[in-house]
XYZ file of C-alpha atoms in Angstrom:
165
model
C 41.715 -43.747 54.551
C 40.223 -46.593 52.484
C 43.706 -47.520 51.313
C 44.927 -47.930 54.901
C 41.972 -50.228 55.724
C 42.640 -52.230 52.586
C 46.340 -52.520 53.462
C 45.590 -53.593 57.028
C 43.040 -56.121 55.745
C 45.543 -57.588 53.279
C 48.224 -57.860 55.952
C 45.756 -59.569 58.284
C 44.709 -62.062 55.596
C 48.353 -62.898 54.790
C 49.133 -63.250 58.503
C 46.173 -65.604 59.065
C 47.035 -67.628 55.965
C 50.595 -68.379 57.074
C 49.895 -68.691 60.794
C 49.294 -72.277 61.924
C 45.755 -72.681 63.176
C 46.027 -74.139 66.654
C 42.862 -74.656 68.633
C 42.279 -76.011 72.120
C 45.506 -77.198 73.773
C 45.279 -79.075 77.082
C 48.075 -78.068 79.457
C 47.449 -79.761 82.803
C 44.756 -81.869 84.392
C 44.804 -82.215 88.159
C 42.333 -84.608 89.792
C 42.177 -84.478 93.592
C 40.249 -87.260 95.347
C 38.637 -86.998 98.747
C 38.030 -89.901 101.113
C 34.586 -90.818 99.766
C 35.737 -91.049 96.126
C 34.468 -87.673 94.938
C 36.942 -85.729 92.815
C 37.701 -82.138 92.036
C 39.265 -81.790 88.591
C 41.092 -78.694 87.417
C 42.086 -78.405 83.767
C 44.363 -75.678 82.446
C 44.302 -75.069 78.689
C 45.120 -72.600 75.946
C 42.586 -71.260 73.474
C 43.077 -69.239 70.326
C 42.097 -65.588 70.266
C 39.016 -66.486 68.212
C 37.931 -69.128 70.736
C 38.479 -66.690 73.604
C 36.415 -64.076 71.784
C 33.605 -66.598 71.233
C 33.487 -67.254 74.981
C 33.659 -63.545 75.807
C 30.739 -62.755 73.498
C 28.805 -65.820 74.743
C 28.863 -67.483 71.321
C 30.408 -70.544 72.966
C 29.685 -72.011 76.387
C 32.664 -74.082 77.562
C 30.926 -75.092 80.804
C 28.049 -76.716 78.944
C 30.327 -78.408 76.406
C 32.632 -79.694 79.136
C 29.765 -80.977 81.277
C 28.223 -82.894 78.362
C 31.561 -84.396 77.295
C 32.478 -85.514 80.832
C 29.060 -86.960 81.621
C 29.101 -89.003 78.408
C 32.678 -90.210 78.999
C 32.308 -91.008 82.723
C 28.649 -92.124 82.672
C 27.809 -90.041 85.736
C 26.619 -86.514 86.472
C 29.270 -83.842 86.957
C 29.121 -80.243 88.125
C 31.136 -77.616 86.293
C 32.057 -75.080 88.973
C 33.712 -72.728 86.494
C 34.946 -72.750 82.916
C 36.636 -69.857 81.194
C 39.225 -68.949 78.640
C 42.121 -70.739 80.351
C 40.790 -73.194 82.925
C 37.872 -75.239 84.149
C 37.017 -76.643 87.575
C 34.724 -79.654 87.830
C 33.296 -81.724 90.692
C 32.847 -85.426 89.855
C 30.828 -87.331 92.460
C 31.840 -90.960 93.045
C 34.752 -90.708 90.605
C 36.692 -93.409 92.482
C 35.231 -96.491 94.093
C 36.210 -96.969 97.725
C 36.604 -100.510 99.071
C 37.301 -101.259 102.723
C 38.671 -104.685 103.564
C 40.548 -105.908 106.614
C 41.130 -102.410 107.951
C 42.595 -101.163 104.652
C 40.963 -98.711 102.286
C 41.586 -99.086 98.559
C 40.520 -96.519 95.981
C 40.047 -97.385 92.308
C 39.770 -94.672 89.675
C 38.187 -95.384 86.312
C 40.133 -95.284 83.076
C 39.184 -92.272 80.979
C 40.159 -90.878 77.635
C 40.037 -87.699 75.603
C 40.228 -89.706 72.373
C 36.474 -89.311 71.793
C 36.860 -85.529 71.867
C 39.814 -85.770 69.485
C 37.877 -88.074 67.144
C 34.729 -85.968 67.414
C 36.626 -82.984 66.128
C 37.706 -84.915 63.023
C 34.067 -85.157 61.943
C 33.521 -81.392 61.987
C 33.571 -79.293 58.803
C 36.361 -77.078 60.162
C 38.619 -79.976 61.248
C 41.085 -79.455 58.410
C 41.540 -75.822 59.447
C 42.640 -76.392 63.045
C 44.871 -78.588 65.137
C 43.624 -79.432 68.625
C 45.599 -81.257 71.298
C 43.349 -82.909 73.869
C 46.140 -84.869 75.617
C 47.177 -82.886 78.702
C 50.897 -82.279 78.935
C 50.647 -83.457 82.549
C 47.824 -85.337 84.252
C 48.122 -85.775 88.018
C 45.743 -87.783 90.178
C 46.178 -87.149 93.905
C 44.757 -89.520 96.521
C 43.708 -88.421 100.040
C 46.950 -89.754 101.572
C 49.086 -87.643 99.213
C 50.003 -90.417 96.781
C 50.147 -89.112 93.208
C 49.976 -90.839 89.849
C 51.356 -88.689 87.019
C 51.048 -89.167 83.262
C 52.693 -87.079 80.545
C 51.183 -86.385 77.113
C 48.694 -89.259 77.299
C 45.266 -88.971 75.729
C 44.031 -92.021 77.701
C 44.564 -92.451 81.429
C 44.403 -95.994 82.844
C 42.492 -97.091 85.903
C 44.486 -96.674 89.107
C 44.168 -98.787 92.226
C 45.806 -97.449 95.387
C 45.602 -98.633 98.988
C 45.639 -95.634 101.305
C 48.363 -95.541 103.907
């Protein structure tokens, strides 16, 4: 019996030693604006089994971490509606500025970046053990008139100005 546990333990150690350690991987970020500039953001991501277990056992709180990171990056309060092992939904009040001039409405979104999160990870003691990818494979910002701006594999998203049709 002890030999079987020892064998399983050795196999597990070898498996973990040769397996690349991938951490958080951003898949998609979808930001949907409403007419007053508020935004609903939905992020889809992958987590390792260990990260998922930490959330399941309440050792990690992705909602709190996400809220703090977004509020610091955007300089405004945000509400995390949900955050789990594969996605997060966030409400961002006044994400876009709305300007009305001559009967036209123009919306301007701020530039934002995940580079701070990427750089923040580099300062952690476990940084050499994992590889995290904070640049979403696809970021889509949808305006109230249906116009979409799409970015692929970009860690920083520029400001967008769009006049609603």
